[in-house]
Each structure stands twice: as C-alpha cells, then as structure tokens.
C-alpha cells in the first residue's frame, strides 16, 4: 500500500513511530512532514498529502497536528478527500466503515503515540461497508 504522511511541529515523534510501523509491514511511505519541533504552518504539510491521495499517488493519507483540526480542515478542502479527525481506534474504524475516509487526522496533543499507531493500523485494516453508506458518501463532495 502507498501512504502519504504530513505533520507540523506537534507531530514529528508521532510520524516517526507511524512510519516505522508502516515500513515494518511493507508499506511505501511518502513523507511530507517536518522532522523538528520548530514552528511551521500545517497547511504546507497537509496539501501535498491531500494531492497524493486525490491524484491516486497514494492509497491513503495520514496527517498530524496539535489538535488535528487545522490540518484536517486543510485536507478536506480538496474535493476528492474525506478526512476524519480520530482520537480512538473505534472512531478510526467507523470513519472507514461508514464514511470511506481516505485520510486520517491525528491530534498529537490529545493522544499518546501508541494510540496514534493503533488508530492508523485500524484505519488501514478496515474496509468501507458500502451499502446504505455509499449513498451518503456520494452526497459529501461539492461539485
């Protein structure tokens, strides 16, 4: 699987743990995130992830910022993106099952690293249920 990841200054340690897990499972990872805690602007790291997913260069995306909100809002500006802000593995599973989310947004200041890794694993290993949910997903994008 091809995964793109981006993070601001709140997420370098989270990104490293997630990337290590992804690579250990044989996934190809494109890293757009910062590796330092020096203050940066989250949109600069979210847009490239969204573009990769939107253009089919990545199967899924992962974005990380302090609250998860700013970078989530950024990637959701792209028409082909359905990004979900998740703080538990149960929410990550539902984002895939019911919303066919293609990007997971992680709030680094409100989750532990092990929780973030667990959420990403759950997100990537959960299939979209389709059925009654497909009609709803079809109504999300503005055209």
GROMACS .gro file of C-alpha atoms in nm:
model
  143
    1UNK     CA    1   0.000   0.000   0.000
    2UNK     CA    2   0.117   0.357  -0.070
    3UNK     CA    3   0.070   0.601   0.216
    4UNK     CA    4   0.145   0.975   0.229
    5UNK     CA    5   0.203   1.140   0.564
    6UNK     CA    6   0.236   1.501   0.671
    7UNK     CA    7   0.273   1.671   1.007
    8UNK     CA    8   0.353   2.002   1.166
    9UNK     CA    9   0.577   2.069   1.466
   10UNK     CA   10   0.341   1.887   1.707
   11UNK     CA   11   0.387   1.553   1.534
   12UNK     CA   12   0.746   1.452   1.449
   13UNK     CA   13   0.762   1.177   1.713
   14UNK     CA   14   0.418   1.050   1.613
   15UNK     CA   15   0.515   1.046   1.248
   16UNK     CA   16   0.836   0.854   1.319
   17UNK     CA   17   0.651   0.584   1.514
   18UNK     CA   18   0.380   0.557   1.248
   19UNK     CA   19   0.629   0.546   0.959
   20UNK     CA   20   0.833   0.279   1.138
   21UNK     CA   21   0.521   0.067   1.182
   22UNK     CA   22   0.410   0.118   0.820
   23UNK     CA   23   0.750   0.028   0.677
   24UNK     CA   24   0.772  -0.281   0.900
   25UNK     CA   25   0.451  -0.400   0.734
   26UNK     CA   26   0.589  -0.340   0.384
   27UNK     CA   27   0.402  -0.019   0.302
   28UNK     CA   28   0.558   0.250   0.083
   29UNK     CA   29   0.558   0.586   0.264
   30UNK     CA   30   0.596   0.937   0.123
   31UNK     CA   31   0.690   1.180   0.400
   32UNK     CA   32   0.588   1.544   0.366
   33UNK     CA   33   0.613   1.623   0.736
   34UNK     CA   34   0.863   1.821   0.934
   35UNK     CA   35   1.116   1.637   1.148
   36UNK     CA   36   1.161   1.917   1.402
   37UNK     CA   37   0.955   2.090   1.667
   38UNK     CA   38   1.030   2.432   1.516
   39UNK     CA   39   0.703   2.613   1.446
   40UNK     CA   40   0.570   2.560   1.092
   41UNK     CA   41   0.238   2.605   0.912
   42UNK     CA   42   0.031   2.285   0.893
   43UNK     CA   43  -0.125   2.362   0.551
   44UNK     CA   44   0.221   2.336   0.394
   45UNK     CA   45   0.231   1.971   0.503
   46UNK     CA   46  -0.135   1.880   0.456
   47UNK     CA   47  -0.188   1.991   0.097
   48UNK     CA   48   0.079   1.758  -0.051
   49UNK     CA   49  -0.076   1.460   0.129
   50UNK     CA   50  -0.423   1.551   0.001
   51UNK     CA   51  -0.292   1.591  -0.354
   52UNK     CA   52  -0.126   1.248  -0.345
   53UNK     CA   53  -0.449   1.081  -0.234
   54UNK     CA   54  -0.664   1.287  -0.470
   55UNK     CA   55  -0.439   1.209  -0.769
   56UNK     CA   56  -0.401   0.838  -0.689
   57UNK     CA   57  -0.032   0.860  -0.596
   58UNK     CA   58  -0.124   0.731  -0.250
   59UNK     CA   59  -0.391   0.488  -0.137
   60UNK     CA   60  -0.437   0.668   0.195
   61UNK     CA   61  -0.308   0.970   0.382
   62UNK     CA   62  -0.216   1.045   0.741
   63UNK     CA   63  -0.197   1.400   0.876
   64UNK     CA   64  -0.094   1.515   1.222
   65UNK     CA   65  -0.107   1.848   1.404
   66UNK     CA   66  -0.163   1.957   1.762
   67UNK     CA   67  -0.541   1.939   1.772
   68UNK     CA   68  -0.582   1.755   1.442
   69UNK     CA   69  -0.837   2.018   1.342
   70UNK     CA   70  -0.635   2.264   1.134
   71UNK     CA   71  -0.467   2.006   0.915
   72UNK     CA   72  -0.796   1.815   0.885
   73UNK     CA   73  -0.974   2.130   0.763
   74UNK     CA   74  -0.690   2.188   0.517
   75UNK     CA   75  -0.702   1.846   0.351
   76UNK     CA   76  -1.081   1.843   0.343
   77UNK     CA   77  -1.073   2.148   0.112
   78UNK     CA   78  -0.974   1.903  -0.165
   79UNK     CA   79  -1.279   1.761  -0.344
   80UNK     CA   80  -1.157   1.401  -0.352
   81UNK     CA   81  -1.073   1.389   0.017
   82UNK     CA   82  -1.273   1.254   0.307
   83UNK     CA   83  -1.052   1.310   0.608
   84UNK     CA   84  -1.160   1.208   0.955
   85UNK     CA   85  -1.032   1.353   1.281
   86UNK     CA   86  -0.984   1.049   1.505
   87UNK     CA   87  -0.887   1.011   1.868
   88UNK     CA   88  -0.977   0.645   1.926
   89UNK     CA   89  -0.940   0.330   1.719
   90UNK     CA   90  -1.318   0.287   1.725
   91UNK     CA   91  -1.368   0.626   1.557
   92UNK     CA   92  -1.096   0.536   1.305
   93UNK     CA   93  -1.280   0.213   1.220
   94UNK     CA   94  -1.614   0.393   1.180
   95UNK     CA   95  -1.452   0.659   0.959
   96UNK     CA   96  -1.356   0.382   0.717
   97UNK     CA   97  -1.668   0.164   0.756
   98UNK     CA   98  -1.931   0.437   0.725
   99UNK     CA   99  -1.758   0.735   0.561
  100UNK     CA  100  -1.499   0.568   0.335
  101UNK     CA  101  -1.242   0.813   0.477
  102UNK     CA  102  -0.919   0.823   0.280
  103UNK     CA  103  -0.716   1.035   0.522
  104UNK     CA  104  -0.689   1.005   0.898
  105UNK     CA  105  -0.614   1.317   1.102
  106UNK     CA  106  -0.447   1.268   1.438
  107UNK     CA  107  -0.445   1.519   1.728
  108UNK     CA  108  -0.092   1.481   1.866
  109UNK     CA  109  -0.161   1.685   2.179
  110UNK     CA  110  -0.461   1.473   2.274
  111UNK     CA  111  -0.348   1.117   2.200
  112UNK     CA  112  -0.050   0.907   2.300
  113UNK     CA  113   0.191   0.780   2.036
  114UNK     CA  114   0.085   0.418   2.088
  115UNK     CA  115  -0.280   0.521   2.042
  116UNK     CA  116  -0.194   0.701   1.717
  117UNK     CA  117  -0.014   0.395   1.581
  118UNK     CA  118  -0.310   0.176   1.681
  119UNK     CA  119  -0.556   0.415   1.513
  120UNK     CA  120  -0.356   0.409   1.189
  121UNK     CA  121  -0.341   0.029   1.192
  122UNK     CA  122  -0.716   0.011   1.249
  123UNK     CA  123  -0.786   0.272   0.980
  124UNK     CA  124  -0.579   0.089   0.718
  125UNK     CA  125  -0.717  -0.255   0.805
  126UNK     CA  126  -1.085  -0.156   0.800
  127UNK     CA  127  -1.291  -0.176   0.481
  128UNK     CA  128  -1.570   0.053   0.372
  129UNK     CA  129  -1.905  -0.123   0.423
  130UNK     CA  130  -2.073   0.037   0.122
  131UNK     CA  131  -2.444  -0.038   0.102
  132UNK     CA  132  -2.657   0.229   0.269
  133UNK     CA  133  -2.340   0.427   0.347
  134UNK     CA  134  -2.245   0.466  -0.020
  135UNK     CA  135  -2.541   0.695  -0.092
  136UNK     CA  136  -2.438   0.920   0.198
  137UNK     CA  137  -2.075   0.929   0.089
  138UNK     CA  138  -2.188   1.023  -0.262
  139UNK     CA  139  -2.351   1.335  -0.116
  140UNK     CA  140  -2.041   1.464   0.066
  141UNK     CA  141  -1.844   1.633  -0.215
  142UNK     CA  142  -1.946   1.970  -0.357
  143UNK     CA  143  -1.933   1.992  -0.734
   0.00000   0.00000   0.00000
